[in-house]
Tab-separated table of C-alpha atoms in Angstrom:
chain	number	residue	atom	x	y	z
A	1	UNK	CA	0.115	-0.189	0.141
A	2	UNK	CA	1.571	3.313	-0.928
A	3	UNK	CA	1.008	6.128	1.091
A	4	UNK	CA	1.178	10.265	1.006
A	5	UNK	CA	0.214	12.483	3.848
A	6	UNK	CA	-3.028	11.174	5.372
A	7	UNK	CA	-3.958	9.326	1.269
A	8	UNK	CA	-3.663	5.849	0.367
A	9	UNK	CA	-3.652	3.389	-2.065
A	10	UNK	CA	-4.015	0.045	-2.083
A	11	UNK	CA	-2.919	-2.511	-5.099
A	12	UNK	CA	-6.087	-1.613	-7.280
A	13	UNK	CA	-6.290	1.442	-7.149
A	14	UNK	CA	-8.493	2.257	-4.220
A	15	UNK	CA	-7.822	5.688	-2.782
A	16	UNK	CA	-8.338	6.020	1.121
A	17	UNK	CA	-9.064	8.398	3.368
A	18	UNK	CA	-6.680	7.519	6.520
A	19	UNK	CA	-7.536	9.022	10.065
A	20	UNK	CA	-4.349	7.866	12.330
A	21	UNK	CA	-5.123	7.437	15.720
A	22	UNK	CA	-2.921	8.622	18.595
A	23	UNK	CA	-2.705	6.051	22.121
A	24	UNK	CA	-0.608	5.263	25.187
A	25	UNK	CA	1.479	2.384	25.128
A	26	UNK	CA	-0.790	0.185	27.436
A	27	UNK	CA	-2.858	-2.173	27.151
A	28	UNK	CA	-6.175	-0.491	29.299
A	29	UNK	CA	-5.282	2.625	26.634
A	30	UNK	CA	-5.236	0.187	23.582
A	31	UNK	CA	-8.661	-1.067	25.030
A	32	UNK	CA	-9.842	1.918	25.279
A	33	UNK	CA	-8.506	3.751	21.941
A	34	UNK	CA	-10.055	0.190	19.880
A	35	UNK	CA	-13.321	1.147	21.201
A	36	UNK	CA	-13.517	4.519	19.923
A	37	UNK	CA	-12.115	3.852	16.623
A	38	UNK	CA	-14.663	0.963	16.639
A	39	UNK	CA	-17.062	3.368	17.233
A	40	UNK	CA	-16.261	5.062	14.468
A	41	UNK	CA	-15.857	2.102	12.341
A	42	UNK	CA	-19.864	1.473	12.513
A	43	UNK	CA	-21.091	5.026	12.331
A	44	UNK	CA	-18.981	5.483	8.901
A	45	UNK	CA	-18.610	2.423	7.225
A	46	UNK	CA	-18.648	3.633	4.143
A	47	UNK	CA	-17.184	7.097	4.515
A	48	UNK	CA	-16.538	9.419	1.549
A	49	UNK	CA	-14.833	12.961	1.127
A	50	UNK	CA	-15.557	14.408	-2.442
A	51	UNK	CA	-12.849	12.607	-4.037
A	52	UNK	CA	-14.450	8.826	-2.927
A	53	UNK	CA	-12.262	8.544	-0.356
A	54	UNK	CA	-13.230	5.789	2.353
A	55	UNK	CA	-12.016	6.220	5.682
A	56	UNK	CA	-9.358	4.027	7.251
A	57	UNK	CA	-8.349	3.887	10.630
A	58	UNK	CA	-4.325	3.165	11.995
A	59	UNK	CA	-3.697	3.348	15.683
A	60	UNK	CA	-0.309	4.502	16.327
A	61	UNK	CA	1.167	3.650	20.322
A	62	UNK	CA	2.722	6.521	21.554
A	63	UNK	CA	4.744	7.376	24.874
A	64	UNK	CA	2.321	9.984	26.712
A	65	UNK	CA	4.258	12.569	26.165
A	66	UNK	CA	4.534	11.790	21.952
A	67	UNK	CA	0.691	12.415	21.928
A	68	UNK	CA	-0.056	15.995	21.663
A	69	UNK	CA	3.599	16.715	20.120
A	70	UNK	CA	2.137	14.113	17.474
A	71	UNK	CA	-0.792	15.961	17.081
A	72	UNK	CA	0.030	18.906	16.533
A	73	UNK	CA	3.048	17.809	13.876
A	74	UNK	CA	-0.032	16.250	12.166
A	75	UNK	CA	1.597	13.317	12.758
A	76	UNK	CA	-2.357	11.433	14.507
A	77	UNK	CA	-5.491	13.206	13.343
A	78	UNK	CA	-7.189	12.746	17.296
A	79	UNK	CA	-6.004	10.927	20.609
A	80	UNK	CA	-8.265	8.964	22.843
A	81	UNK	CA	-7.813	9.949	26.777
A	82	UNK	CA	-9.338	9.299	30.138
A	83	UNK	CA	-10.902	12.518	30.444
A	84	UNK	CA	-9.260	12.572	34.065
A	85	UNK	CA	-6.315	12.993	32.577
A	86	UNK	CA	-6.645	15.504	30.220
A	87	UNK	CA	-6.223	18.995	31.994
A	88	UNK	CA	-9.072	21.459	32.826
A	89	UNK	CA	-7.147	24.429	30.053
A	90	UNK	CA	-5.715	22.376	26.740
A	91	UNK	CA	-2.340	23.669	25.156
A	92	UNK	CA	-3.126	26.100	21.792
A	93	UNK	CA	-4.733	24.834	19.007
A	94	UNK	CA	-6.128	21.864	21.227
A	95	UNK	CA	-9.673	20.778	22.152
A	96	UNK	CA	-11.633	17.477	23.043
A	97	UNK	CA	-13.843	16.900	20.269
A	98	UNK	CA	-15.662	14.117	21.916
A	99	UNK	CA	-16.738	13.135	25.281
A	100	UNK	CA	-18.039	9.692	24.958
A	101	UNK	CA	-20.829	8.122	27.616
A	102	UNK	CA	-19.648	7.324	30.923
A	103	UNK	CA	-18.930	4.205	32.437
A	104	UNK	CA	-18.747	3.446	36.017
A	105	UNK	CA	-17.914	6.009	37.371
A	106	UNK	CA	-17.166	4.393	41.020
A	107	UNK	CA	-14.206	2.689	42.646
A	108	UNK	CA	-13.272	-0.032	43.130
A	109	UNK	CA	-11.918	-2.053	46.355
A	110	UNK	CA	-9.421	-5.075	44.982
A	111	UNK	CA	-7.823	-7.801	47.707
A	112	UNK	CA	-4.580	-9.271	48.096
A	113	UNK	CA	-6.306	-12.714	47.468
A	114	UNK	CA	-5.566	-14.214	50.587
A	115	UNK	CA	-7.662	-11.566	52.457
A	116	UNK	CA	-10.964	-13.115	49.444
A	117	UNK	CA	-13.917	-12.582	51.606
A	118	UNK	CA	-13.167	-9.541	53.921
A	119	UNK	CA	-14.316	-6.010	53.691
A	120	UNK	CA	-12.561	-2.453	54.208
A	121	UNK	CA	-14.644	-2.893	57.620
A	122	UNK	CA	-13.027	-6.715	58.516
A	123	UNK	CA	-9.847	-5.745	57.282
A	124	UNK	CA	-7.215	-5.846	60.509
A	125	UNK	CA	-5.832	-3.378	62.053
A	126	UNK	CA	-2.630	-1.404	59.836
A	127	UNK	CA	-3.385	-3.136	57.495
A	128	UNK	CA	-2.087	-1.258	53.829
A	129	UNK	CA	-4.092	0.028	51.272
A	130	UNK	CA	-2.409	1.466	48.215
A	131	UNK	CA	-3.858	3.833	46.367
A	132	UNK	CA	-1.953	6.728	44.263
A	133	UNK	CA	-5.047	8.950	44.297
A	134	UNK	CA	-5.181	12.032	47.345
A	135	UNK	CA	-8.712	12.101	47.156
A	136	UNK	CA	-9.426	8.207	47.649
A	137	UNK	CA	-6.990	8.847	50.824
A	138	UNK	CA	-8.321	11.035	52.283
A	139	UNK	CA	-11.847	10.287	52.052
A	140	UNK	CA	-10.953	6.576	53.095
A	141	UNK	CA	-9.111	7.537	56.269
A	142	UNK	CA	-12.315	9.420	57.190
A	143	UNK	CA	-14.521	6.191	57.255
A	144	UNK	CA	-11.364	3.831	58.091
A	145	UNK	CA	-9.353	4.871	60.694
A	146	UNK	CA	-7.920	1.513	61.746
A	147	UNK	CA	-6.389	1.461	57.966
A	148	UNK	CA	-3.333	2.931	57.046
A	149	UNK	CA	-3.024	4.649	53.535
A	150	UNK	CA	0.464	4.116	50.870
A	151	UNK	CA	0.596	5.438	47.278
A	152	UNK	CA	1.294	2.527	44.336
A	153	UNK	CA	2.303	3.431	41.134
A	154	UNK	CA	1.819	2.310	37.859
A	155	UNK	CA	-0.563	1.328	35.073
A	156	UNK	CA	-3.562	-1.008	35.864
A	157	UNK	CA	-1.418	-4.034	35.272
A	158	UNK	CA	1.665	-3.083	37.217
A	159	UNK	CA	-1.101	-2.295	40.130
A	160	UNK	CA	-2.559	-5.955	40.454
A	161	UNK	CA	0.239	-7.377	39.937
A	162	UNK	CA	2.312	-5.643	42.416
A	163	UNK	CA	-0.588	-6.385	44.406
A	164	UNK	CA	-0.452	-10.084	44.345
A	165	UNK	CA	2.503	-11.374	43.882
A	166	UNK	CA	3.856	-9.368	46.943
A	167	UNK	CA	2.494	-8.354	50.883
A	168	UNK	CA	2.813	-5.600	50.519
A	169	UNK	CA	-0.637	-4.322	50.676
A	170	UNK	CA	-3.978	-5.689	51.922
A	171	UNK	CA	-5.736	-4.450	49.244
A	172	UNK	CA	-5.524	-1.573	46.082
A	173	UNK	CA	-8.112	0.968	44.775
A	174	UNK	CA	-9.077	1.477	41.408
A	175	UNK	CA	-11.340	3.240	39.373
A	176	UNK	CA	-14.216	0.822	38.069
A	177	UNK	CA	-14.432	1.792	35.161
A	178	UNK	CA	-10.937	0.364	34.231
A	179	UNK	CA	-11.754	-2.989	35.265
A	180	UNK	CA	-14.329	-3.249	33.340
A	181	UNK	CA	-12.950	-2.259	30.138
A	182	UNK	CA	-9.721	-5.251	30.714
A	183	UNK	CA	-12.168	-7.142	31.991
A	184	UNK	CA	-11.795	-7.868	35.392
A	185	UNK	CA	-14.699	-6.989	36.984
A	186	UNK	CA	-14.397	-10.484	39.017
A	187	UNK	CA	-11.780	-8.694	40.908
A	188	UNK	CA	-14.167	-5.973	42.245
A	189	UNK	CA	-14.279	-7.024	45.714
A	190	UNK	CA	-16.933	-3.769	47.153
A	191	UNK	CA	-17.527	-0.215	45.705
A	192	UNK	CA	-16.925	1.804	48.204
A	193	UNK	CA	-19.515	4.896	48.278
A	194	UNK	CA	-17.493	7.574	47.713
A	195	UNK	CA	-17.649	10.981	46.001
A	196	UNK	CA	-15.542	11.141	42.535
A	197	UNK	CA	-12.986	12.721	41.864
A	198	UNK	CA	-12.887	14.163	37.986
A	199	UNK	CA	-8.822	14.725	37.409
A	200	UNK	CA	-7.400	12.304	40.222
A	201	UNK	CA	-7.935	8.710	38.858
A	202	UNK	CA	-10.143	6.969	36.649
A	203	UNK	CA	-13.541	6.597	38.630
A	204	UNK	CA	-14.631	9.544	36.101
A	205	UNK	CA	-15.472	6.531	34.112
A	206	UNK	CA	-15.475	8.786	30.864
A	207	UNK	CA	-12.211	8.573	27.668
A	208	UNK	CA	-12.195	12.149	25.221
A	209	UNK	CA	-10.593	12.441	21.627
A	210	UNK	CA	-7.783	15.309	21.544
A	211	UNK	CA	-7.723	17.196	18.452
A	212	UNK	CA	-6.574	19.872	16.384
A	213	UNK	CA	-8.726	22.866	17.128
A	214	UNK	CA	-8.320	23.801	13.205
A	215	UNK	CA	-9.814	20.596	11.649
A	216	UNK	CA	-13.179	21.026	11.079
A	217	UNK	CA	-13.572	18.125	9.177
A	218	UNK	CA	-12.797	15.979	11.993
A	219	UNK	CA	-14.044	17.676	14.714
A	220	UNK	CA	-17.502	17.191	12.643
A	221	UNK	CA	-16.837	13.700	12.761
A	222	UNK	CA	-16.033	12.489	15.974
A	223	UNK	CA	-18.600	15.217	17.050
A	224	UNK	CA	-21.144	12.238	16.755
A	225	UNK	CA	-19.686	10.532	19.942
A	226	UNK	CA	-20.582	13.014	22.057
A	227	UNK	CA	-23.136	11.881	24.821
A	228	UNK	CA	-24.828	14.493	25.270
A	229	UNK	CA	-25.427	13.977	29.191
A	230	UNK	CA	-21.986	12.904	29.966
A	231	UNK	CA	-20.479	16.421	27.844
A	232	UNK	CA	-22.807	18.324	30.278
A	233	UNK	CA	-22.303	16.722	33.020
A	234	UNK	CA	-18.403	16.504	32.442
A	235	UNK	CA	-18.473	20.625	31.483
A	236	UNK	CA	-19.187	21.362	35.149
A	237	UNK	CA	-16.878	19.512	36.487
A	238	UNK	CA	-14.070	20.918	34.865
A	239	UNK	CA	-15.099	24.171	35.653
A	240	UNK	CA	-15.604	23.452	38.913
A	241	UNK	CA	-11.660	21.860	38.671
A	242	UNK	CA	-10.828	24.738	36.906
A	243	UNK	CA	-11.620	27.077	39.614
A	244	UNK	CA	-10.919	25.594	42.200
A	245	UNK	CA	-7.418	25.291	40.817
A	246	UNK	CA	-7.862	21.745	42.011
A	247	UNK	CA	-5.418	19.078	40.366
A	248	UNK	CA	-3.717	15.583	41.575
A	249	UNK	CA	-2.066	17.833	44.920
A	250	UNK	CA	-4.590	17.800	46.017
A	251	UNK	CA	-7.668	16.441	47.162
A	252	UNK	CA	-10.803	17.869	45.484
A	253	UNK	CA	-14.213	15.300	45.157
A	254	UNK	CA	-17.655	16.099	42.434
A	255	UNK	CA	-20.008	14.211	41.281
A	256	UNK	CA	-22.466	14.603	39.236
A	257	UNK	CA	-26.156	13.279	37.780
A	258	UNK	CA	-28.356	14.332	35.542
A	259	UNK	CA	-32.468	13.275	36.855
A	260	UNK	CA	-35.820	14.954	35.014
A	261	UNK	CA	-34.011	17.845	32.430
A	262	UNK	CA	-31.915	19.303	35.826
A	263	UNK	CA	-28.397	19.394	36.297
A	264	UNK	CA	-27.295	18.243	40.256
A	265	UNK	CA	-24.056	18.308	41.327
A	266	UNK	CA	-22.178	17.978	44.676
A	267	UNK	CA	-18.615	19.102	45.090
A	268	UNK	CA	-16.110	18.839	48.587
A	269	UNK	CA	-13.010	19.829	48.838
A	270	UNK	CA	-10.460	17.839	52.337
A	271	UNK	CA	-7.626	17.839	53.681
A	272	UNK	CA	-4.734	15.089	53.536
A	273	UNK	CA	-5.451	13.515	56.965
A	274	UNK	CA	-9.798	13.340	55.755
A	275	UNK	CA	-10.019	15.637	59.240
A	276	UNK	CA	-11.737	18.992	57.225
A	277	UNK	CA	-13.805	18.838	54.667
A	278	UNK	CA	-15.890	20.990	52.985
A	279	UNK	CA	-19.330	19.319	51.103
A	280	UNK	CA	-22.392	21.734	49.089
A	281	UNK	CA	-24.088	20.762	46.848
A	282	UNK	CA	-26.313	23.086	43.450
A	283	UNK	CA	-28.223	22.065	40.163
A	284	UNK	CA	-29.330	23.821	37.176
A	285	UNK	CA	-31.932	23.730	34.927
A	286	UNK	CA	-30.795	21.876	31.383
A	287	UNK	CA	-34.195	21.648	30.101
A	288	UNK	CA	-34.297	22.136	25.983
A	289	UNK	CA	-34.583	25.983	24.860
A	290	UNK	CA	-32.650	27.760	22.834
A	291	UNK	CA	-31.570	24.699	20.503
A	292	UNK	CA	-28.709	27.412	19.156
A	293	UNK	CA	-25.369	25.249	19.192
A	294	UNK	CA	-21.912	27.016	18.694
A	295	UNK	CA	-20.313	24.873	16.436
A	296	UNK	CA	-16.419	26.883	17.670
A	297	UNK	CA	-16.878	27.552	21.355
A	298	UNK	CA	-14.450	25.816	23.497
A	299	UNK	CA	-15.569	25.285	27.487
A	300	UNK	CA	-13.220	24.480	29.632
A	301	UNK	CA	-11.074	22.348	26.474
A	302	UNK	CA	-14.785	20.673	25.332
A	303	UNK	CA	-15.770	21.483	22.130
A	304	UNK	CA	-19.553	20.089	21.651
A	305	UNK	CA	-20.742	20.346	17.927
A	306	UNK	CA	-24.582	19.728	18.148
A	307	UNK	CA	-25.080	19.980	22.530
A	308	UNK	CA	-26.757	23.062	22.327
A	309	UNK	CA	-24.781	26.028	23.824
A	310	UNK	CA	-27.429	27.167	26.444
A	311	UNK	CA	-27.161	23.582	28.247
A	312	UNK	CA	-23.571	23.712	28.134
A	313	UNK	CA	-23.429	27.575	29.435
A	314	UNK	CA	-25.511	26.530	32.371
A	315	UNK	CA	-23.354	23.434	33.054
A	316	UNK	CA	-20.457	25.604	33.147
A	317	UNK	CA	-21.426	27.802	35.736
A	318	UNK	CA	-22.909	25.692	37.858
A	319	UNK	CA	-19.407	24.311	37.680
A	320	UNK	CA	-18.115	28.059	38.530
A	321	UNK	CA	-20.697	28.961	40.950
A	322	UNK	CA	-20.376	26.004	43.289
A	323	UNK	CA	-16.683	25.887	43.094
A	324	UNK	CA	-16.984	29.637	44.384
A	325	UNK	CA	-19.428	29.088	47.571
A	326	UNK	CA	-16.602	26.068	48.701
A	327	UNK	CA	-14.417	29.251	48.583
A	328	UNK	CA	-16.332	31.422	50.542
A	329	UNK	CA	-16.853	28.388	53.602
A	330	UNK	CA	-12.975	28.116	53.148
A	331	UNK	CA	-11.751	25.566	50.791
A	332	UNK	CA	-9.127	27.656	49.437
A	333	UNK	CA	-7.194	27.407	53.746
A	334	UNK	CA	-7.815	24.000	53.181
A	335	UNK	CA	-6.293	23.171	49.932
A	336	UNK	CA	-3.582	25.400	50.466
A	337	UNK	CA	-2.705	23.460	53.482
A	338	UNK	CA	-3.095	20.528	51.228
A	339	UNK	CA	-0.844	21.483	48.853
A	340	UNK	CA	2.167	22.444	50.859
A	341	UNK	CA	1.411	18.654	53.125
A	342	UNK	CA	1.846	17.463	49.585
A	343	UNK	CA	4.451	19.193	48.104
A	344	UNK	CA	6.759	18.463	51.132
A	345	UNK	CA	6.174	15.053	50.953
């Protein structure tokens, strides 16, 4: 097959438009990217451009730091991420062109094989729980003071290997969505009733497709992948985090749901040990009204073509207002101390 730029010609002379997808070099990332590619193939079985080109998808495996560089250099046309991995402000020239329907957004407890049948309540005193999330640790420390919490790093496969092959951890906390995508739901021992956090681990459960903001044809193509409710929830959550200046260095939690044209949002901030917290809930209407859409307007990095602009604006305002409410009640002071303590570790 001969290729030039993003066109390819096979031995029969058939010309195809090549869409190159970038993804991280991990099993979970590849599974997530394959799911997006499959949806595009299903939605565009006979994709044709003006000269009769057919859509062909290539998936390129890259390291994380290479992804946006490759996008900037036109080496890939889109990149598939877990939305929690993307900052609330993207580099100039990039946008989130699609937010797919959210998977199970909950945290999950995965026990060491020797602890089968136990729960966090019944684990022995000073049992060690592994998590890379400050938010998870803060919430769990408050609920389970008899347990100890230690950092655990690596991709999903690496963390499970560290749990199963050593005796360092009695259990680890992972995202239920990632375990489900890997086909490892049988490892979920329990789902703790914690608030979800959008930027510190994968309880968000939503996949995002990042593209070049100037590529109108690619934006149009991936926009059909948007799940409207998930888009609005994620815009609100990202606006909340941006206003709080929350990120991986502080324990900030947010949970949203859509019910009967209302968007409900609960947000909270925590001290590192979970002893201090501020939590509030607000809601707003996202009922259909003005059906106007903004073809190229970004909100906290998201370009949601075909989703009503009025609903997007309402979601963004909700996130900002809830963050401002927490700040007015002392959230900044709690987060400042948490950030300083975390930086000193």
